[in-house]
Coordinates of C-alpha atoms in Angstrom, one line a residue:
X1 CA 0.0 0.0 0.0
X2 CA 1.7 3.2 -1.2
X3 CA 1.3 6.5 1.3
X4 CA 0.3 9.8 -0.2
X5 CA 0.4 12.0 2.8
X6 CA -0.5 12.4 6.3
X7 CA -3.4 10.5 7.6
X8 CA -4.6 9.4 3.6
X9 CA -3.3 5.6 2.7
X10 CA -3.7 4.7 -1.2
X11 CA -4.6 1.1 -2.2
X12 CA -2.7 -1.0 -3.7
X13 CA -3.4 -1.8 -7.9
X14 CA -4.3 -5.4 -6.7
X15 CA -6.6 -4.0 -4.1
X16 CA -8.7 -2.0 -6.0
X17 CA -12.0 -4.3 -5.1
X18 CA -11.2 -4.6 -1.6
X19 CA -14.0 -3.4 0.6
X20 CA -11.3 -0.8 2.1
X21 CA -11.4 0.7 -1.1
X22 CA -13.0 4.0 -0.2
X23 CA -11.7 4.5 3.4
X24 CA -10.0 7.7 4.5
X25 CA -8.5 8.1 7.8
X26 CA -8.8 12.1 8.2
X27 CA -7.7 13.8 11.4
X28 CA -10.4 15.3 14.1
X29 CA -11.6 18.7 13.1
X30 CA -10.7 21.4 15.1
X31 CA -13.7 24.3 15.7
X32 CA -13.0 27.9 14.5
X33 CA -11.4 30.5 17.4
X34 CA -13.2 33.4 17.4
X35 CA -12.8 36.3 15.5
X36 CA -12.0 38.3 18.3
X37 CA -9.3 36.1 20.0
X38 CA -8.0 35.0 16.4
X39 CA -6.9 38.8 15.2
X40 CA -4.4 38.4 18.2
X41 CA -1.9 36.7 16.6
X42 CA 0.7 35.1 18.6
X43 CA 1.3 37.8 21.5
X44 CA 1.9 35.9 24.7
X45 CA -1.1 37.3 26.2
X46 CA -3.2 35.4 23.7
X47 CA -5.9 32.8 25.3
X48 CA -5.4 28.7 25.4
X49 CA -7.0 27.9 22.1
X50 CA -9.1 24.9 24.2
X51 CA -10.9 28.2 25.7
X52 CA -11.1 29.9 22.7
X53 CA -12.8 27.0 20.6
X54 CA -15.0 26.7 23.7
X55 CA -16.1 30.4 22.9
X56 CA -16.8 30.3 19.6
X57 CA -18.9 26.9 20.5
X58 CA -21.0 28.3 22.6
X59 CA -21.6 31.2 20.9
X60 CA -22.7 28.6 17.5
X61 CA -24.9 27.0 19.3
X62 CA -26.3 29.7 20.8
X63 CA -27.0 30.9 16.9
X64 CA -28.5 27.3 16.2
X65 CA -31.2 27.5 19.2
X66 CA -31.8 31.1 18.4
X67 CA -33.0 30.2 14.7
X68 CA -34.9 27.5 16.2
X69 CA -36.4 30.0 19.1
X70 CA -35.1 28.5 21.9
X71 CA -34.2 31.6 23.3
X72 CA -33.9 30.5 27.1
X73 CA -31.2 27.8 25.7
X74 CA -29.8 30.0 23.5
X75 CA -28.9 33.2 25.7
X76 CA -27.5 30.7 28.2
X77 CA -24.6 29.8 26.0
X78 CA -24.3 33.4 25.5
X79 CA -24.0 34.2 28.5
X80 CA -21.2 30.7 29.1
X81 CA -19.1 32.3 26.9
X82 CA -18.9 35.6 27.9
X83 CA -17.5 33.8 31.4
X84 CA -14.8 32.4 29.5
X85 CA -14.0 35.5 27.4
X86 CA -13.9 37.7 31.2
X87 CA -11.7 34.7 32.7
X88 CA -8.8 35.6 30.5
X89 CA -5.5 36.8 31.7
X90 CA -6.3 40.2 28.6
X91 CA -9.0 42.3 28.7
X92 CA -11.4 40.3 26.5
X93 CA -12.0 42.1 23.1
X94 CA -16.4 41.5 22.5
X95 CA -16.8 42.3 19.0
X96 CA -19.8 45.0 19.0
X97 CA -22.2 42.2 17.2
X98 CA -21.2 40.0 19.7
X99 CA -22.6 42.3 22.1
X100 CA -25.9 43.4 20.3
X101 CA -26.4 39.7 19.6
X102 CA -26.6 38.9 23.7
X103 CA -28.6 41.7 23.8
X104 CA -31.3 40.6 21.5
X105 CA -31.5 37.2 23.0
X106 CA -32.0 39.1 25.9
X107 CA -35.1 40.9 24.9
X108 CA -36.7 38.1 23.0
X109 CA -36.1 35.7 26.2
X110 CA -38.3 38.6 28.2
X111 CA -40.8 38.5 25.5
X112 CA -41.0 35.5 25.6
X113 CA -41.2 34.9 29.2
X114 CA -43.9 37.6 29.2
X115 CA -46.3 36.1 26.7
X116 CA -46.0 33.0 28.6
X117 CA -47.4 34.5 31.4
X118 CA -50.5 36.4 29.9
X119 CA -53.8 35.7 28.7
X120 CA -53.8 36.4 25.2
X121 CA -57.0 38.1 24.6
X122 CA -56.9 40.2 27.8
X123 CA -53.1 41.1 27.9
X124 CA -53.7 40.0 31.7
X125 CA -52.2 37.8 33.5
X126 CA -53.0 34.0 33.4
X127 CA -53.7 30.9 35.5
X128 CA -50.4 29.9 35.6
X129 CA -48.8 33.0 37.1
X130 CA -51.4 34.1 39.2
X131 CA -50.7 30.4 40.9
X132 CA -47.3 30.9 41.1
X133 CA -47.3 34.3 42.1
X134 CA -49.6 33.9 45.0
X135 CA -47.4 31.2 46.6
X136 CA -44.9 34.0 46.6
X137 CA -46.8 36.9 47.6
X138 CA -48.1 34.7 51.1
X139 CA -44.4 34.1 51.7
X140 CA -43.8 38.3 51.4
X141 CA -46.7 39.5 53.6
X142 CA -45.3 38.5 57.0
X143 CA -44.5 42.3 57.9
X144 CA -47.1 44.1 55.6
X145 CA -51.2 44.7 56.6
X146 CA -51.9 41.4 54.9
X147 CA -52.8 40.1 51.5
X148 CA -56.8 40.5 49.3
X149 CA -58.1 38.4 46.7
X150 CA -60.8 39.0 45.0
X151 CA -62.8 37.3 42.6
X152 CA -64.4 39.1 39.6
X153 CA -67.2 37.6 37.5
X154 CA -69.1 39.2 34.9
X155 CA -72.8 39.3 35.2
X156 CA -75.2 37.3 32.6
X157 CA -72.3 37.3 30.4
X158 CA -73.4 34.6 28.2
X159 CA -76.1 37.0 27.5
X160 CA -73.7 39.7 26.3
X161 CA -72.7 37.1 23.4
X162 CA -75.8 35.6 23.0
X163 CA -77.1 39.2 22.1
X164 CA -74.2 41.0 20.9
X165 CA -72.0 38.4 19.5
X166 CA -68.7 36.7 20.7
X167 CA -66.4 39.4 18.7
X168 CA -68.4 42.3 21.0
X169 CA -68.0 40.0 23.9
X170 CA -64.4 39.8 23.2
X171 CA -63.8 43.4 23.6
X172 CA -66.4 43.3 26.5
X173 CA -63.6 41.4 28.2
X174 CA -60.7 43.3 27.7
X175 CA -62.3 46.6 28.7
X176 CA -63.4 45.3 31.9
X177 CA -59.8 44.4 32.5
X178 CA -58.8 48.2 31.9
X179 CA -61.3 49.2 34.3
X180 CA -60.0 46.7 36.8
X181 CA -56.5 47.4 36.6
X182 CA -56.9 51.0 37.2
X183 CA -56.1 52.3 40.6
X184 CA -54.5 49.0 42.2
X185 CA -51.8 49.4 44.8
X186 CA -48.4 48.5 44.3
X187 CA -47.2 45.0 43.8
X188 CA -51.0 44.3 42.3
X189 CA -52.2 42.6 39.5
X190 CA -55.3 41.0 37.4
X191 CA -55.0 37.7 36.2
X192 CA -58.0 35.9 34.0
X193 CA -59.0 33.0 36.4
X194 CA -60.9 31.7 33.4
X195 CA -63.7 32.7 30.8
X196 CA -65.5 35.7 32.0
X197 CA -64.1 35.5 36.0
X198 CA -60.8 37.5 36.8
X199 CA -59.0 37.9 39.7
X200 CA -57.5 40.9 41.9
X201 CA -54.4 40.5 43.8
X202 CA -54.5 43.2 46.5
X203 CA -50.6 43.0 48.4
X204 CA -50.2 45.1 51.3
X205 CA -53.6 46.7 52.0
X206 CA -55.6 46.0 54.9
X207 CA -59.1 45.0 54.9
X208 CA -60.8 48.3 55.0
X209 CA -58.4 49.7 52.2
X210 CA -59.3 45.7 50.0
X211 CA -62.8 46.3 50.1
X212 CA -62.4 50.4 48.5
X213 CA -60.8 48.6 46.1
X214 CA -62.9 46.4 44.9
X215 CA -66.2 48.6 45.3
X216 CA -64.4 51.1 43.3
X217 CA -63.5 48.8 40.5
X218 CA -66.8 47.2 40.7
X219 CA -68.3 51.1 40.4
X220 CA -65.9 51.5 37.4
X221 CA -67.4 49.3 35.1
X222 CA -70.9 49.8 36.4
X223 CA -70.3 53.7 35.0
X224 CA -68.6 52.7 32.0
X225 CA -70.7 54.2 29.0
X226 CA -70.9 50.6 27.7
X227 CA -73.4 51.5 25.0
X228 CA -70.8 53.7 23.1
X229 CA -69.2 50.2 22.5
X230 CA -73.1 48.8 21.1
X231 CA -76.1 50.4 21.4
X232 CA -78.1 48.4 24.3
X233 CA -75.3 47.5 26.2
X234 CA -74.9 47.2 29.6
X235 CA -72.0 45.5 31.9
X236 CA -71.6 44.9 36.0
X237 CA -69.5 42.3 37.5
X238 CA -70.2 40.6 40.9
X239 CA -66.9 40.5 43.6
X240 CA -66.1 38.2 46.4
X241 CA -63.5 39.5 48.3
X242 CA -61.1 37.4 50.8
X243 CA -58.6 39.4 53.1
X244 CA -56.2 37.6 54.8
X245 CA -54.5 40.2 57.8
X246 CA -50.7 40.0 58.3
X247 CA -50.4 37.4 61.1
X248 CA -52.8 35.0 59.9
X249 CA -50.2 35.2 56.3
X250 CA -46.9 34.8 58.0
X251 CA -48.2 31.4 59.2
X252 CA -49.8 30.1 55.8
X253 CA -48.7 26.9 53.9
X254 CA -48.7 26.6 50.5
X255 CA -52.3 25.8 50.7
X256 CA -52.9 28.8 51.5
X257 CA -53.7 30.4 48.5
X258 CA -56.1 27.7 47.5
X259 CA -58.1 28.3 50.7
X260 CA -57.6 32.1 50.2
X261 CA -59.7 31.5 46.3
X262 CA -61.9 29.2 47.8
X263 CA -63.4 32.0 50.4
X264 CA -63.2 34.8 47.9
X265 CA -65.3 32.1 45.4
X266 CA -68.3 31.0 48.4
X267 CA -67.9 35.0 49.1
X268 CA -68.4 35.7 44.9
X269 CA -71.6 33.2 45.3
X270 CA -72.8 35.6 48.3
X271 CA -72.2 39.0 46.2
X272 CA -74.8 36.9 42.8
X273 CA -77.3 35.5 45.3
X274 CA -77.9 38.9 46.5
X275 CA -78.2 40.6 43.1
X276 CA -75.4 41.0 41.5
X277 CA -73.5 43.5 41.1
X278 CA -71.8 43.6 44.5
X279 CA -68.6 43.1 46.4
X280 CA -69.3 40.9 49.0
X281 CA -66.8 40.0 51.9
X282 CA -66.5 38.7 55.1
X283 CA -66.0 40.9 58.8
X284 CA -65.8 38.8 61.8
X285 CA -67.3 35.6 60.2
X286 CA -70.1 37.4 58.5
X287 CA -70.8 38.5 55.2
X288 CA -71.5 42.2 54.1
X289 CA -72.0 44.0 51.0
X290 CA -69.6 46.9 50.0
X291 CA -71.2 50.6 49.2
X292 CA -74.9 51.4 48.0
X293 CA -76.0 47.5 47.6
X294 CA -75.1 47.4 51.7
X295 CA -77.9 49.2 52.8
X296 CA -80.7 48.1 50.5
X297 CA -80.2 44.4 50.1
X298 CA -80.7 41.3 52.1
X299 CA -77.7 39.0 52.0
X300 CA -78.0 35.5 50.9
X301 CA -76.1 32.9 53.2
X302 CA -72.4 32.4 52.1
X303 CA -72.0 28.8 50.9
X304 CA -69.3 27.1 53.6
X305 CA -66.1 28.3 53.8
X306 CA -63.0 26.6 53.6
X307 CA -61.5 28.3 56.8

């Protein structure tokens, strides 16, 4: 067998039908350095080229899960090679489209995250991070005045798009949400609980300040001019409203936020079976209504709570 070079063997005339006839022994490829470390040239300063092919690995993969929008994945390498590049013995050199490049990973990762986490009709917040935000917030309140949900339901809604059509009840929905977002205190949020019921996240406010809160939202979209939207239009929601005070948080499982909905839900039940349109909560074990309904409604009996 005659040799032709490195690593490349050439058969033999009498082995030409040999089943080795096409086999090439070819040495291990070695990936690119990046362009930033490779413009250094051989100054003594330069990087261990194991660290620089790590670099400009990470940073192709990082392009391959970007194209394939796998942004989390993708900024991650990003970010693994930047580490390398900053544990150099020289300054690393980022190349500026390096740098824009982490950057827009960056952004569509938060864009990402945050459609992930709202409703997409509403532009509220969904299921899945009201659950998971909760669990936090019960963790957070062992210092403040104590923690309100409240549970939001739209009154003879089906009605709405039984009359009006699903397209009006559509935009029904996501002005209510405006209305119910306005005036919130800090740390709160609305998250869509699921079809026409939404929920309030009041951080921070005691009981006295929960219930303004949800009468005035409740008053909100009572006053809306809803027939500028369609002629014969008219929208209220119903409110159940659960207030749990500081010490009672600080000492709450992870349960607790389920027990906290389930309340605000027997509470929601009280604020329909008395007529609707009403915030209805609970002060020393017994129901009330919030504002004008208080005084000229009988309250129905709360359905059991879970306390």
């Amino acid at each position: 067998m005659a040799v032709l070079g490195r690593g490349v063997a050439k058969p033999d005339p009498d082995q030409r039908d040999s089943p080795w006839r096409d086999h090439r022994v070819s040495e291990p490829t070695v990936p690119l350095r990046h362009p930033a470390i490779t413009e250094r040239g051989e100054n003594p300063e330069d990087p261990p080229a194991d660290t620089a092919n790590l670099v400009s690995l990470h940073e192709s993969i990082a392009a391959l899960l970007a194209s394939r929008g796998q942004y989390r994945q993708a900024y991650q390498h990003l970010r693994s090679a930047l580490d390398l590049m900053s544990e150099m013995s020289a300054p690393p050199q980022i190349p500026e489209q390096f740098r824009r490049e982490v950057d827009r990973l960056r952004r569509e990762h938060a864009e990402a995250h945050e459609q992930s986490i709202r409703d997409s009709l509403t532009a509220s917040y969904n299921r899945r991070y009201l659950d998971q935000r909760l669990v936090d917030l019960v963790a957070e309140q062992g210092t403040a005045d104590g923690l309100g949900v409240a549970l939001v339901d739209l009154d003879w809604f089906k009605q709405v798009n039984d009359t009006f059509g699903h397209l009006v009840g559509d935009r029904v929905l996501q002005r209510v949400v405006e209305l119910l977002q306005d005036g919130l205190p800090e740390g709160g949020f609305c998250a869509r609980y699921g079809g026409e019921e939404f929920v309030l996240v009041l951080p921070g406010v005691d009981r006295a300040t929960a219930v303004d809160i949800a009468e005035a939202a409740r008053g909100r979209v009572e006053r809306y001019p809803w027939s500028s939207l369609v002629l014969g239009l008219r929208v209220t929601v119903s409110i159940g409203l659960a207030h749990e005070p500081a010490i009672r948080v600080a000492d709450n499982t992870p349960a607790a936020p389920e027990r906290q909905l389930r309340e605000a839900d027997a509470l929601l039940y009280t604020a329909k079976q008395s007529g609707r349109n009403a915030v209805a909560y609970l002060l020393e074990g017994t129901a009330h209504l919030a504002g004008a309904a208080a005084g000229r409604r009988a309250i129905a009996t709360p359905r059991a709570s879970a306390r």
